[in-house]
């Protein structure tokens, strides 16, 4: 079975400060990891993914994520947050040998001016 | 490139009524998914198609939900009769067969009163 945990329901940061959204996962094989963002009344937008290779993955809108196999984590980061980054962020995982994508419950990010 | 198209965007119905949602995936994407996202939760897979065949419908409440993809392109998700707990966002998504990244539409927001 595979699962994802996003331990923080909400993250609040000031504009210009670093932003981190945490994600831990559990799979039986090799993980394929994803981050999506959802703005109010919108669908999910793909941000970035880790399949294999470099543990630091760069994605859209200046976001990056670091894969840590020993800690089974895939935290999303942005060096300098913008007010427009305020949204709902979902981490997702699937096992290399499976097609099902499992999502976390989401983390609401609020960036204050 | 056009994204995943969904309609209607918003629907309000009374319990025990029926509703249908339509989805047109990204061109060339043979795999199509329907997810249900209840407020405060991550998306949950309802059904996955590969071309016009069902790959997984284990989470689809088959007593009231049905989905079809007759020509391997567009898909329709139907709920009949609707219950209050069906109030959610219904997200259609698509990917290339075996593709790692799933792309989502804007969602169809259902309120059952």
PDB file of C-alpha atoms in Angstrom, chain B residues 27-102:
ATOM      1  CA  UNK B  27      -5.056  15.259 -27.400  1.00  0.00           C
ATOM      2  CA  UNK B  28      -3.137  12.001 -27.602  1.00  0.00           C
ATOM      3  CA  UNK B  29      -3.665  11.049 -23.969  1.00  0.00           C
ATOM      4  CA  UNK B  30      -5.059   7.540 -23.976  1.00  0.00           C
ATOM      5  CA  UNK B  31      -5.384   7.317 -20.197  1.00  0.00           C
ATOM      6  CA  UNK B  32      -8.258   9.189 -18.554  1.00  0.00           C
ATOM      7  CA  UNK B  33      -9.092   9.476 -14.877  1.00  0.00           C
ATOM      8  CA  UNK B  34     -12.013  10.718 -12.804  1.00  0.00           C
ATOM      9  CA  UNK B  35     -11.182  11.867  -9.291  1.00  0.00           C
ATOM     10  CA  UNK B  36     -13.489  13.007  -6.495  1.00  0.00           C
ATOM     11  CA  UNK B  37     -12.228  15.779  -4.224  1.00  0.00           C
ATOM     12  CA  UNK B  38     -14.268  16.400  -1.085  1.00  0.00           C
ATOM     13  CA  UNK B  39     -13.639  19.682   0.707  1.00  0.00           C
ATOM     14  CA  UNK B  40     -10.622  19.403   2.968  1.00  0.00           C
ATOM     15  CA  UNK B  41      -9.361  16.177   1.427  1.00  0.00           C
ATOM     16  CA  UNK B  42      -7.031  15.159  -1.345  1.00  0.00           C
ATOM     17  CA  UNK B  43      -8.409  13.829  -4.625  1.00  0.00           C
ATOM     18  CA  UNK B  44      -9.531  10.197  -4.643  1.00  0.00           C
ATOM     19  CA  UNK B  45      -9.503   8.095  -7.801  1.00  0.00           C
ATOM     20  CA  UNK B  46     -12.955   6.959  -8.890  1.00  0.00           C
ATOM     21  CA  UNK B  47     -12.179   5.336 -12.224  1.00  0.00           C
ATOM     22  CA  UNK B  48      -9.331   5.021 -14.715  1.00  0.00           C
ATOM     23  CA  UNK B  49      -9.696   4.301 -18.436  1.00  0.00           C
ATOM     24  CA  UNK B  50      -7.089   3.144 -20.906  1.00  0.00           C
ATOM     25  CA  UNK B  51      -8.560   4.087 -24.299  1.00  0.00           C
ATOM     26  CA  UNK B  52     -12.170   2.960 -23.852  1.00  0.00           C
ATOM     27  CA  UNK B  53     -11.442   0.135 -21.412  1.00  0.00           C
ATOM     28  CA  UNK B  54     -11.702   0.352 -17.622  1.00  0.00           C
ATOM     29  CA  UNK B  55      -8.393  -0.211 -15.810  1.00  0.00           C
ATOM     30  CA  UNK B  56      -9.645   0.416 -12.272  1.00  0.00           C
ATOM     31  CA  UNK B  57     -13.084   1.240 -10.924  1.00  0.00           C
ATOM     32  CA  UNK B  58     -12.642  -0.275  -7.476  1.00  0.00           C
ATOM     33  CA  UNK B  59     -13.458   3.025  -5.727  1.00  0.00           C
ATOM     34  CA  UNK B  60     -16.495   3.886  -7.859  1.00  0.00           C
ATOM     35  CA  UNK B  61     -19.814   3.550  -5.966  1.00  0.00           C
ATOM     36  CA  UNK B  62     -21.403   1.533  -8.718  1.00  0.00           C
ATOM     37  CA  UNK B  63     -24.901   1.628  -7.246  1.00  0.00           C
ATOM     38  CA  UNK B  64     -25.121   5.310  -8.145  1.00  0.00           C
ATOM     39  CA  UNK B  65     -22.079   6.284 -10.200  1.00  0.00           C
ATOM     40  CA  UNK B  66     -21.349   5.279 -13.776  1.00  0.00           C
ATOM     41  CA  UNK B  67     -18.760   6.360 -16.299  1.00  0.00           C
ATOM     42  CA  UNK B  68     -18.124   5.657 -19.925  1.00  0.00           C
ATOM     43  CA  UNK B  69     -15.598   6.472 -22.601  1.00  0.00           C
ATOM     44  CA  UNK B  70     -17.164   5.040 -25.708  1.00  0.00           C
ATOM     45  CA  UNK B  71     -14.764   6.177 -28.437  1.00  0.00           C
ATOM     46  CA  UNK B  72     -11.610   6.314 -26.377  1.00  0.00           C
ATOM     47  CA  UNK B  73     -11.593  10.108 -26.213  1.00  0.00           C
ATOM     48  CA  UNK B  74     -14.373  11.980 -24.366  1.00  0.00           C
ATOM     49  CA  UNK B  75     -15.793  10.631 -21.135  1.00  0.00           C
ATOM     50  CA  UNK B  76     -18.962  11.120 -19.131  1.00  0.00           C
ATOM     51  CA  UNK B  77     -19.411  10.585 -15.403  1.00  0.00           C
ATOM     52  CA  UNK B  78     -22.983  10.200 -14.182  1.00  0.00           C
ATOM     53  CA  UNK B  79     -24.463  10.199 -10.697  1.00  0.00           C
ATOM     54  CA  UNK B  80     -27.991   8.871 -10.200  1.00  0.00           C
ATOM     55  CA  UNK B  81     -29.509   9.315  -7.685  1.00  0.00           C
ATOM     56  CA  UNK B  82     -27.330  11.911  -5.983  1.00  0.00           C
ATOM     57  CA  UNK B  83     -26.811  11.991  -2.232  1.00  0.00           C
ATOM     58  CA  UNK B  84     -25.786  14.904  -0.029  1.00  0.00           C
ATOM     59  CA  UNK B  85     -22.365  13.315   0.500  1.00  0.00           C
ATOM     60  CA  UNK B  86     -21.693  13.464  -3.250  1.00  0.00           C
ATOM     61  CA  UNK B  87     -21.087  17.205  -2.924  1.00  0.00           C
ATOM     62  CA  UNK B  88     -17.523  17.527  -4.147  1.00  0.00           C
ATOM     63  CA  UNK B  89     -15.335  18.593  -7.018  1.00  0.00           C
ATOM     64  CA  UNK B  90     -15.129  16.036  -9.795  1.00  0.00           C
ATOM     65  CA  UNK B  91     -11.762  16.264 -11.484  1.00  0.00           C
ATOM     66  CA  UNK B  92     -11.008  14.754 -14.836  1.00  0.00           C
ATOM     67  CA  UNK B  93      -7.374  14.099 -15.685  1.00  0.00           C
ATOM     68  CA  UNK B  94      -5.386  12.505 -18.481  1.00  0.00           C
ATOM     69  CA  UNK B  95      -1.944  11.199 -19.289  1.00  0.00           C
ATOM     70  CA  UNK B  96      -0.045   9.313 -21.953  1.00  0.00           C
ATOM     71  CA  UNK B  97      -0.175   5.535 -21.463  1.00  0.00           C
ATOM     72  CA  UNK B  98       2.434   4.756 -18.847  1.00  0.00           C
ATOM     73  CA  UNK B  99       3.096   8.465 -18.576  1.00  0.00           C
ATOM     74  CA  UNK B 100       4.386   9.713 -15.285  1.00  0.00           C
ATOM     75  CA  UNK B 101       2.560  13.012 -15.156  1.00  0.00           C
ATOM     76  CA  UNK B 102      -1.208  13.352 -14.853  1.00  0.00           C
TER      77      UNK B 102
END
